[in-house]
Short mmCIF file of C-alpha atoms and ligand atoms in Angstrom, two decimals:
data_model
loop_
_atom_site.label_atom_id
_atom_site.label_comp_id
_atom_site.label_asym_id
_atom_site.label_seq_id
_atom_site.Cartn_x
_atom_site.Cartn_y
_atom_site.Cartn_z
CA MET W 1 28.71 33.18 17.98
CA ASN W 2 25.53 34.60 19.57
CA ILE W 3 24.63 37.88 17.88
CA LEU W 4 21.85 40.20 18.96
CA VAL W 5 20.40 41.79 15.80
CA VAL W 6 18.75 45.14 16.40
CA ASN W 7 16.49 47.09 14.04
CA ALA W 8 15.68 50.36 15.80
CA GLY W 9 12.84 52.55 14.59
CA SER W 10 11.81 55.90 16.05
CA SER W 11 9.34 54.36 18.53
CA SER W 12 10.04 50.67 18.06
CA LEU W 13 12.92 48.23 18.35
CA LYS W 14 12.90 44.80 16.72
CA TYR W 15 15.45 42.21 17.82
CA GLN W 16 16.59 38.66 17.15
CA LEU W 17 19.16 36.53 18.93
CA ILE W 18 20.93 34.31 16.38
CA ASP W 19 23.68 31.72 16.78
CA THR W 20 25.75 32.21 13.63
CA ASP W 21 27.61 28.89 14.01
CA THR W 22 24.39 26.94 13.47
CA ASP W 23 22.16 29.65 11.94
CA THR W 24 19.76 29.09 14.85
CA LEU W 25 17.24 31.73 15.81
CA TYR W 26 16.88 31.59 19.62
CA ALA W 27 14.48 34.44 20.25
CA LYS W 28 12.90 37.41 18.55
CA GLY W 29 10.64 40.25 19.53
CA ILE W 30 9.65 43.86 19.32
CA CYS W 31 9.40 46.79 21.73
CA GLU W 32 6.71 49.24 20.67
CA ARG W 33 5.55 52.71 21.66
CA ILE W 34 8.97 53.58 23.11
CA GLY W 35 8.77 56.99 24.80
CA MET W 36 4.96 56.92 24.78
CA ASP W 37 2.20 55.78 27.06
CA GLY W 38 1.42 52.09 26.91
CA SER W 39 4.83 50.90 25.69
CA LEU W 40 4.97 47.14 25.35
CA ILE W 41 7.27 44.26 24.54
CA GLU W 42 6.39 41.15 22.59
CA HIS W 43 8.96 38.39 23.00
CA LYS W 44 9.14 34.92 21.45
CA GLN W 45 11.36 32.10 22.66
CA ILE W 46 11.61 29.91 19.60
CA ALA W 47 12.77 26.51 20.96
CA LYS W 48 10.15 26.40 23.73
CA GLY W 49 7.49 27.98 21.51
CA LEU W 50 6.83 30.59 24.21
CA LYS W 51 5.38 34.00 23.55
CA VAL W 52 4.92 36.86 26.03
CA LYS W 53 3.40 40.26 25.47
CA LYS W 54 3.30 42.80 28.24
CA GLU W 55 3.11 46.49 28.90
CA SER W 56 6.24 47.92 30.43
CA PRO W 57 7.35 51.54 30.65
CA MET W 58 10.19 52.46 28.26
CA LYS W 59 11.14 56.12 28.15
CA ASP W 60 13.88 55.62 25.58
CA HIS W 61 15.79 53.02 23.54
CA ALA W 62 18.14 52.27 26.47
CA ASP W 63 15.09 51.22 28.53
CA ALA W 64 13.95 49.07 25.62
CA MET W 65 17.39 47.40 25.37
CA LYS W 66 17.37 46.72 29.12
CA LEU W 67 13.99 45.04 28.76
CA VAL W 68 15.21 42.98 25.79
CA VAL W 69 18.23 41.75 27.77
CA ASP W 70 15.99 40.97 30.78
CA HIS W 71 13.76 38.84 28.58
CA LEU W 72 16.65 37.09 26.83
CA THR W 73 18.17 36.13 30.19
CA ASP W 74 14.91 35.37 32.00
CA PRO W 75 14.95 31.81 33.44
CA GLU W 76 11.51 31.08 32.03
CA VAL W 77 11.11 32.90 28.70
CA GLY W 78 14.81 33.53 28.04
CA CYS W 79 17.33 31.51 26.10
CA ILE W 80 20.69 32.49 27.63
CA SER W 81 21.87 32.65 31.22
CA GLY W 82 23.59 36.02 31.08
CA MET W 83 24.59 38.98 28.98
CA ASP W 84 28.08 37.54 28.50
CA GLU W 85 26.50 34.92 26.22
CA ILE W 86 25.83 37.69 23.70
CA GLN W 87 29.11 38.13 21.81
CA ALA W 88 28.14 41.20 19.79
CA ILE W 89 25.32 43.35 18.48
CA GLY W 90 24.51 43.95 14.81
CA HIS W 91 22.41 46.94 13.80
CA ARG W 92 20.39 47.50 10.68
CA VAL W 93 21.13 50.98 9.36
CA VAL W 94 18.94 52.30 6.54
CA HIS W 95 21.25 54.91 5.02
CA GLY W 96 25.02 54.90 4.81
CA GLY W 97 25.23 57.40 1.93
CA ALA W 98 28.33 56.92 -0.20
CA TYR W 99 30.48 56.35 2.90
CA PHE W 100 29.85 52.66 3.43
CA SER W 101 30.10 49.93 0.82
CA GLU W 102 30.20 47.19 3.45
CA SER W 103 29.35 46.46 7.06
CA ILE W 104 31.63 47.96 9.67
CA LEU W 105 32.35 47.89 13.41
CA MET W 106 31.06 50.94 15.25
CA THR W 107 33.52 53.65 16.25
CA GLU W 108 33.02 57.33 17.04
CA ASP W 109 34.27 58.17 13.55
CA VAL W 110 31.73 55.81 11.97
CA LEU W 111 28.93 57.41 14.01
CA LYS W 112 29.99 60.85 12.76
CA LYS W 113 29.72 59.66 9.15
CA ILE W 114 26.27 58.21 9.82
CA GLU W 115 25.22 61.58 11.19
CA LEU W 116 26.32 63.12 7.87
CA CYS W 117 23.76 60.86 6.14
CA ARG W 118 21.02 62.10 8.45
CA ASP W 119 19.49 64.42 5.85
CA PHE W 120 18.83 61.49 3.52
CA ALA W 121 16.75 59.56 6.10
CA PRO W 122 16.26 61.72 9.21
CA LEU W 123 13.71 59.59 11.07
CA HIS W 124 15.52 56.32 10.50
CA THR W 125 18.99 57.72 11.24
CA ASP W 126 17.91 59.28 14.53
CA ALA W 127 16.26 56.01 15.53
CA HIS W 128 19.36 53.95 14.69
CA LEU W 129 21.58 56.30 16.68
CA MET W 130 19.24 55.97 19.65
CA GLY W 131 19.36 52.18 19.31
CA ILE W 132 23.18 52.18 19.16
CA ARG W 133 23.47 54.52 22.16
CA GLY W 134 20.89 52.43 24.05
CA CYS W 135 23.09 49.35 23.52
CA LEU W 136 26.20 51.30 24.59
CA GLU W 137 24.45 52.21 27.83
CA ILE W 138 23.13 48.74 28.66
CA MET W 139 26.02 46.66 27.27
CA PRO W 140 29.10 48.89 27.40
CA GLY W 141 32.16 47.37 25.75
CA LYS W 142 30.15 44.90 23.68
CA PRO W 143 31.21 45.11 20.00
CA GLN W 144 28.57 46.66 17.77
CA ALA W 145 28.49 46.30 13.99
CA LEU W 146 26.51 48.34 11.51
CA VAL W 147 24.97 46.83 8.40
CA PHE W 148 23.69 49.30 5.81
CA ASP W 149 20.70 48.94 3.48
CA THR W 150 22.56 51.05 0.93
CA ALA W 151 25.93 49.23 1.04
CA PHE W 152 25.31 46.47 -1.53
CA HIS W 153 24.31 49.09 -4.12
CA GLN W 154 27.61 50.95 -3.88
CA THR W 155 29.02 48.96 -6.83
CA MET W 156 26.78 50.92 -9.24
CA LYS W 157 28.64 53.00 -11.81
CA PRO W 158 28.05 56.76 -12.09
CA GLU W 159 25.91 56.28 -15.20
CA SER W 160 23.48 54.32 -13.02
CA TYR W 161 23.57 56.56 -9.96
CA VAL W 162 24.00 60.12 -11.25
CA TYR W 163 20.71 61.86 -12.11
CA PRO W 164 20.61 64.07 -15.20
CA LEU W 165 20.20 67.21 -13.08
CA PRO W 166 22.79 70.02 -12.88
CA TYR W 167 25.91 68.16 -11.70
CA GLU W 168 26.49 70.70 -8.93
CA TYR W 169 23.51 69.26 -6.97
CA TYR W 170 25.21 65.89 -6.88
CA GLU W 171 28.42 67.54 -5.66
CA LYS W 172 26.75 69.96 -3.25
CA TYR W 173 24.03 67.78 -1.74
CA GLY W 174 24.95 64.22 -2.64
CA ILE W 175 21.80 63.91 -4.76
CA ARG W 176 22.22 60.57 -6.52
CA ARG W 177 20.73 57.09 -6.58
CA TYR W 178 21.64 55.14 -3.43
CA GLY W 179 19.13 52.27 -3.50
CA MET W 180 17.60 50.44 -0.53
CA HIS W 181 16.90 46.88 0.73
CA GLY W 182 20.55 46.10 -0.12
CA THR W 183 20.87 43.48 2.60
CA SER W 184 17.87 41.61 1.18
CA HIS W 185 19.04 41.89 -2.44
CA ARG W 186 22.47 40.68 -1.38
CA TYR W 187 21.05 37.69 0.48
CA VAL W 188 18.62 36.47 -2.18
CA SER W 189 20.99 37.12 -5.11
CA GLY W 190 23.69 35.19 -3.24
CA GLN W 191 21.33 32.27 -2.62
CA MET W 192 20.22 32.37 -6.26
CA ALA W 193 23.77 32.47 -7.59
CA ALA W 194 24.59 29.37 -5.53
CA LEU W 195 21.54 27.59 -6.99
CA LEU W 196 22.61 28.41 -10.55
CA ASN W 197 25.61 26.14 -10.27
CA LYS W 198 28.03 28.31 -12.14
CA PRO W 199 30.72 30.78 -11.11
CA VAL W 200 29.27 33.95 -9.60
CA GLU W 201 31.22 35.97 -12.22
CA ASP W 202 28.99 34.47 -14.91
CA THR W 203 25.62 35.16 -13.26
CA LYS W 204 22.99 37.73 -14.27
CA ILE W 205 20.12 38.01 -11.79
CA VAL W 206 17.17 40.34 -11.26
CA THR W 207 15.93 40.40 -7.66
CA CYS W 208 12.40 41.67 -6.96
CA HIS W 209 11.95 42.61 -3.28
CA ILE W 210 8.21 43.32 -3.17
CA GLY W 211 6.69 44.18 0.20
CA ASN W 212 5.17 47.35 1.61
CA GLY W 213 8.25 48.99 0.17
CA SER W 214 9.56 47.44 -3.05
CA SER W 215 12.75 47.56 -5.04
CA ILE W 216 14.14 45.73 -8.03
CA THR W 217 17.87 45.19 -8.55
CA ALA W 218 20.07 44.01 -11.41
CA VAL W 219 22.95 41.92 -10.05
CA LYS W 220 25.67 40.94 -12.53
CA SER W 221 28.66 38.86 -11.39
CA GLY W 222 27.47 39.31 -7.78
CA LYS W 223 27.55 43.12 -8.06
CA VAL W 224 24.74 45.63 -8.35
CA VAL W 225 24.49 47.21 -11.79
CA ASP W 226 21.30 49.17 -11.17
CA THR W 227 18.41 49.37 -8.73
CA SER W 228 14.94 50.90 -8.78
CA MET W 229 14.98 52.90 -5.56
CA GLY W 230 16.88 56.13 -5.75
CA PHE W 231 17.87 59.09 -3.63
CA THR W 232 15.07 57.97 -1.31
CA PRO W 233 12.87 54.86 -0.97
CA LEU W 234 10.09 56.69 -2.82
CA ALA W 235 11.50 55.84 -6.25
CA GLY W 236 10.89 52.83 -8.46
CA VAL W 237 7.73 50.74 -8.66
CA GLU W 238 4.28 51.34 -7.19
CA MET W 239 4.22 50.33 -3.50
CA GLY W 240 1.67 50.00 -0.66
CA THR W 241 1.34 53.75 -0.12
CA ARG W 242 4.23 55.14 -2.23
CA CYS W 243 3.85 56.21 -5.87
CA GLY W 244 7.28 55.16 -7.13
CA ASP W 245 8.48 56.85 -10.34
CA ILE W 246 6.14 59.46 -11.76
CA ASP W 247 6.66 62.35 -14.17
CA PRO W 248 8.49 64.84 -11.90
CA ALA W 249 6.56 67.72 -13.46
CA ILE W 250 3.44 66.44 -11.69
CA ILE W 251 4.91 67.59 -8.38
CA PRO W 252 5.05 71.37 -8.96
CA TYR W 253 1.79 71.13 -10.93
CA LEU W 254 -0.07 69.55 -8.01
CA MET W 255 1.58 71.83 -5.47
CA GLU W 256 0.17 74.80 -7.34
CA ARG W 257 -3.27 73.36 -8.09
CA GLU W 258 -3.87 71.88 -4.64
CA ASN W 259 -1.95 74.55 -2.76
CA LEU W 260 0.35 71.97 -1.15
CA SER W 261 3.59 72.64 0.73
CA PRO W 262 6.70 70.48 0.06
CA ALA W 263 5.90 68.49 3.22
CA GLU W 264 2.31 67.97 2.10
CA ILE W 265 3.15 66.79 -1.41
CA ASN W 266 5.79 64.52 0.11
CA ASN W 267 3.12 63.08 2.37
CA VAL W 268 0.79 62.49 -0.60
CA MET W 269 3.51 60.63 -2.51
CA ASN W 270 4.73 58.59 0.47
CA LYS W 271 1.58 57.88 2.45
CA LYS W 272 -1.44 58.35 0.18
CA SER W 273 -0.35 56.89 -3.14
CA GLY W 274 0.52 53.43 -4.45
CA PHE W 275 -2.09 50.68 -3.88
CA LEU W 276 -3.88 52.90 -1.37
CA GLY W 277 -4.01 55.89 -3.69
CA VAL W 278 -5.18 53.97 -6.75
CA THR W 279 -7.73 51.73 -5.04
CA GLY W 280 -8.88 54.25 -2.44
CA PHE W 281 -9.45 51.42 0.03
CA SER W 282 -6.26 49.54 1.00
CA SER W 283 -2.48 49.46 0.90
CA ASP W 284 -2.43 45.73 1.64
CA SER W 285 -1.98 43.39 -1.30
CA ARG W 286 -4.17 40.76 0.36
CA ASP W 287 -7.17 43.11 0.28
CA LEU W 288 -6.50 43.85 -3.39
CA GLU W 289 -6.31 40.16 -4.21
CA ASP W 290 -9.55 39.47 -2.35
CA ALA W 291 -11.31 42.17 -4.37
CA ILE W 292 -9.87 40.82 -7.64
CA ALA W 293 -10.86 37.25 -6.74
CA ALA W 294 -14.39 38.42 -5.88
CA GLY W 295 -14.85 39.52 -9.50
CA PRO W 296 -16.49 42.48 -11.28
CA SER W 297 -19.48 42.53 -8.91
CA ASP W 298 -17.15 43.66 -6.10
CA PRO W 299 -17.14 47.49 -5.87
CA ASN W 300 -13.35 47.44 -5.40
CA TYR W 301 -12.62 45.02 -8.25
CA GLU W 302 -11.72 47.46 -11.01
CA ARG W 303 -9.42 49.68 -9.01
CA ALA W 304 -7.72 46.70 -7.36
CA LEU W 305 -7.11 45.20 -10.81
CA LEU W 306 -5.80 48.55 -12.01
CA ALA W 307 -3.40 48.89 -9.06
CA TYR W 308 -2.08 45.37 -9.63
CA GLY W 309 -1.92 45.98 -13.39
CA ILE W 310 0.28 49.03 -12.86
CA LEU W 311 2.69 47.06 -10.71
CA ARG W 312 2.70 44.12 -13.13
CA ASN W 313 3.67 46.38 -16.03
CA GLU W 314 6.35 48.12 -14.03
CA LEU W 315 7.88 44.82 -12.91
CA LYS W 316 7.89 43.51 -16.48
CA LYS W 317 9.59 46.71 -17.62
CA TYR W 318 12.27 46.48 -14.92
CA ILE W 319 12.99 42.83 -15.67
CA GLY W 320 13.20 43.57 -19.41
CA SER W 321 15.33 46.67 -19.07
CA TYR W 322 17.70 45.08 -16.55
CA ALA W 323 18.13 42.07 -18.86
CA ALA W 324 19.06 44.56 -21.59
CA LEU W 325 21.49 46.33 -19.28
CA MET W 326 23.20 43.08 -18.26
CA ASN W 327 23.21 41.63 -21.81
CA GLY W 328 21.21 38.63 -20.63
CA LEU W 329 19.40 37.06 -17.72
CA ASP W 330 19.89 33.79 -15.85
CA ALA W 331 17.35 34.19 -13.07
CA VAL W 332 14.58 36.27 -11.56
CA VAL W 333 13.99 36.12 -7.80
CA PHE W 334 10.82 37.12 -5.97
CA THR W 335 11.11 37.95 -2.26
CA ALA W 336 9.59 39.88 0.71
CA GLY W 337 5.92 39.88 1.86
CA ILE W 338 4.28 40.09 -1.56
CA GLY W 339 7.06 38.47 -3.59
CA GLU W 340 7.11 35.44 -1.28
CA ASN W 341 3.34 35.04 -0.98
CA SER W 342 1.47 36.49 -3.91
CA ILE W 343 0.80 33.66 -6.33
CA MET W 344 -1.37 36.07 -8.35
CA LEU W 345 1.20 38.82 -8.86
CA ARG W 346 4.00 36.40 -9.77
CA GLN W 347 1.72 34.77 -12.31
CA MET W 348 0.77 38.16 -13.79
CA VAL W 349 4.41 39.24 -14.07
CA CYS W 350 5.70 36.01 -15.62
CA GLU W 351 2.82 35.68 -18.09
CA ASP W 352 3.69 36.40 -21.75
CA MET W 353 7.42 36.51 -21.06
CA GLU W 354 8.29 33.39 -23.11
CA TRP W 355 9.91 35.68 -25.68
CA MET W 356 12.67 36.40 -23.19
CA GLY W 357 12.91 32.85 -21.95
CA ILE W 358 10.64 32.96 -18.88
CA GLU W 359 8.23 30.02 -18.62
CA LEU W 360 6.31 29.83 -15.37
CA ASP W 361 5.43 26.48 -13.81
CA GLU W 362 1.94 27.35 -12.58
CA GLU W 363 1.67 24.42 -10.16
CA ALA W 364 5.05 25.17 -8.58
CA ASN W 365 4.06 28.84 -8.35
CA LYS W 366 0.90 27.91 -6.43
CA LYS W 367 2.93 25.91 -3.91
CA ALA W 368 5.31 28.79 -3.17
CA PHE W 369 3.29 30.36 -0.39
CA ARG W 370 4.31 31.02 3.22
CA THR W 371 7.25 28.69 2.89
CA SER W 372 10.66 29.09 4.39
CA ASP W 373 12.29 27.18 1.53
CA SER W 374 13.62 28.50 -1.75
CA THR W 375 11.24 27.29 -4.46
CA LYS W 376 11.79 27.08 -8.19
CA ILE W 377 8.67 28.30 -9.99
CA SER W 378 9.86 28.15 -13.61
CA LYS W 379 9.63 25.11 -15.88
CA ASP W 380 12.74 23.01 -16.48
CA SER W 381 12.58 24.14 -20.12
CA SER W 382 12.63 27.82 -19.07
CA LYS W 383 15.81 29.53 -20.25
CA VAL W 384 15.54 31.96 -17.35
CA THR W 385 15.16 30.34 -13.93
CA VAL W 386 12.57 31.90 -11.64
CA TYR W 387 12.71 31.39 -7.87
CA VAL W 388 10.86 32.46 -4.76
CA ILE W 389 13.50 32.93 -2.06
CA PRO W 390 12.40 34.02 1.43
CA THR W 391 14.63 36.89 2.46
CA ASN W 392 16.53 36.88 5.76
CA GLU W 393 18.11 40.24 6.42
CA GLU W 394 18.65 39.46 10.11
CA LEU W 395 20.79 36.43 9.30
CA VAL W 396 22.98 38.55 7.00
CA ILE W 397 23.34 41.17 9.75
CA ALA W 398 24.24 38.49 12.30
CA LYS W 399 26.78 36.84 9.97
CA ASP W 400 28.42 40.14 8.98
CA THR W 401 28.67 41.06 12.66
CA ALA W 402 30.19 37.70 13.60
CA ALA W 403 32.73 37.98 10.74
CA LEU W 404 33.76 41.50 11.75
CA VAL W 405 34.17 40.48 15.40
CA ALA W 406 36.15 37.37 14.46
CA ALA W 407 38.49 39.45 12.26
CA LYS W 408 39.10 42.08 14.96
P1 ADP N 501 7.80 45.64 4.66
O1 ADP N 501 8.22 46.44 3.47
O2 ADP N 501 6.99 46.42 5.65
O3 ADP N 501 8.90 44.82 5.29
P2 ADP N 501 6.67 43.07 3.96
O4 ADP N 501 7.82 42.51 3.20
O5 ADP N 501 6.35 42.46 5.27
O6 ADP N 501 6.74 44.63 4.06
O7 ADP N 501 5.38 42.93 3.01
C1 ADP N 501 4.12 43.41 3.37
C2 ADP N 501 3.17 43.11 2.22
O8 ADP N 501 3.16 41.68 2.00
C3 ADP N 501 1.72 43.51 2.48
O9 ADP N 501 1.18 44.16 1.35
C4 ADP N 501 1.05 42.17 2.68
O10 ADP N 501 -0.27 42.19 2.26
C5 ADP N 501 1.86 41.27 1.79
N1 ADP N 501 1.62 39.87 2.13
C6 ADP N 501 1.92 39.21 3.23
N2 ADP N 501 1.43 37.96 3.19
C7 ADP N 501 0.78 37.87 2.01
C8 ADP N 501 0.05 36.86 1.36
N3 ADP N 501 -0.14 35.70 1.98
N4 ADP N 501 -0.46 37.09 0.12
C9 ADP N 501 -0.27 38.30 -0.49
N5 ADP N 501 0.40 39.30 0.09
C10 ADP N 501 0.91 39.09 1.32
#
């Protein structure tokens, strides 16, 4: 089945056309600056190795969808002869609140529930709704499925998702842990479970999705027990520009001292913290690694090492605490931009973990870089298996969509 996977942001729209019978990616691309001057589309036709990038006016997401379909069906850069070769559309949706524990076909009722989650992720939710409506306008009648970043985490028990605040806030506002990156955690934990060669019911896995945004998840018997992100994607470990977990008392303290409004302190924690905040020079792990590799003579060395040291300690603590929570650990998985590519960070995290059965194979770790294959990076003698598994959220979205359409 040919599925068009759509990831709509407020001014961008990423897409992939995937054949779910053969897991083939036909085309992918991005529309940027939607609703602004200078909007452009970048489109790649995979089989022919073609790439086009051109400016084209797009006043809204419907215009962007029209342009996507034009490119997919273009005789030169396209890969299908007409819109009828797209069987359905699958959307990435960031927040499904407590309403959705699995992917679902779009209906008016479903859209109403998504609107109820708007407060939890206003920018993302508005963008997704625009993407869905854009598809409705350009491809009316085509089935649309929604795949939620929060869904996989819905198996958590209340003791993992209720915060120790007055209970009425949970009841009144839905303040609880939801977790993010669920589609990625689901994909890599599923791949890992299959590699472990034992029944899923017996598996205990910690998945580390480390990119610009990062989250760590404990997956026992194929179900999420706990995850590091919380009510919002600000929680958990240090990220590119986000602080992750800090003493909550720092927030009112800084608001008073620096005379910051709620929006301003939110901006500090989301956009000016993490690697960027600690180093003062970059949110990109590659820049940090360059500074660390350059050594103490580099002016950025110490802060880069500090920023990486903070993340290393946090990751060790999550792995250790999740092993305690699951009463054991079979495997640790690294994924996403940093998890898949940072030889240095993986080495730092897995160092001195022999006590809990993690023995890194340094040579294998060095080879796991920009690869599309799952790579084992622990020694054969390691009690806990460690893998680098490239994530593929789009494939999960396409497959869920195909399954929902087939079952209709
Ligand atoms: P997002 O959360 O935006 O999806 P990604 O998963 O794409 O983020 O991860 C982005 C991060 O991955 C950046 O910090 C980037 O520096 C890092 N990254 C990408 N390639 C490499 C690499 N070769 N070595 C180290 N870090 C890398």
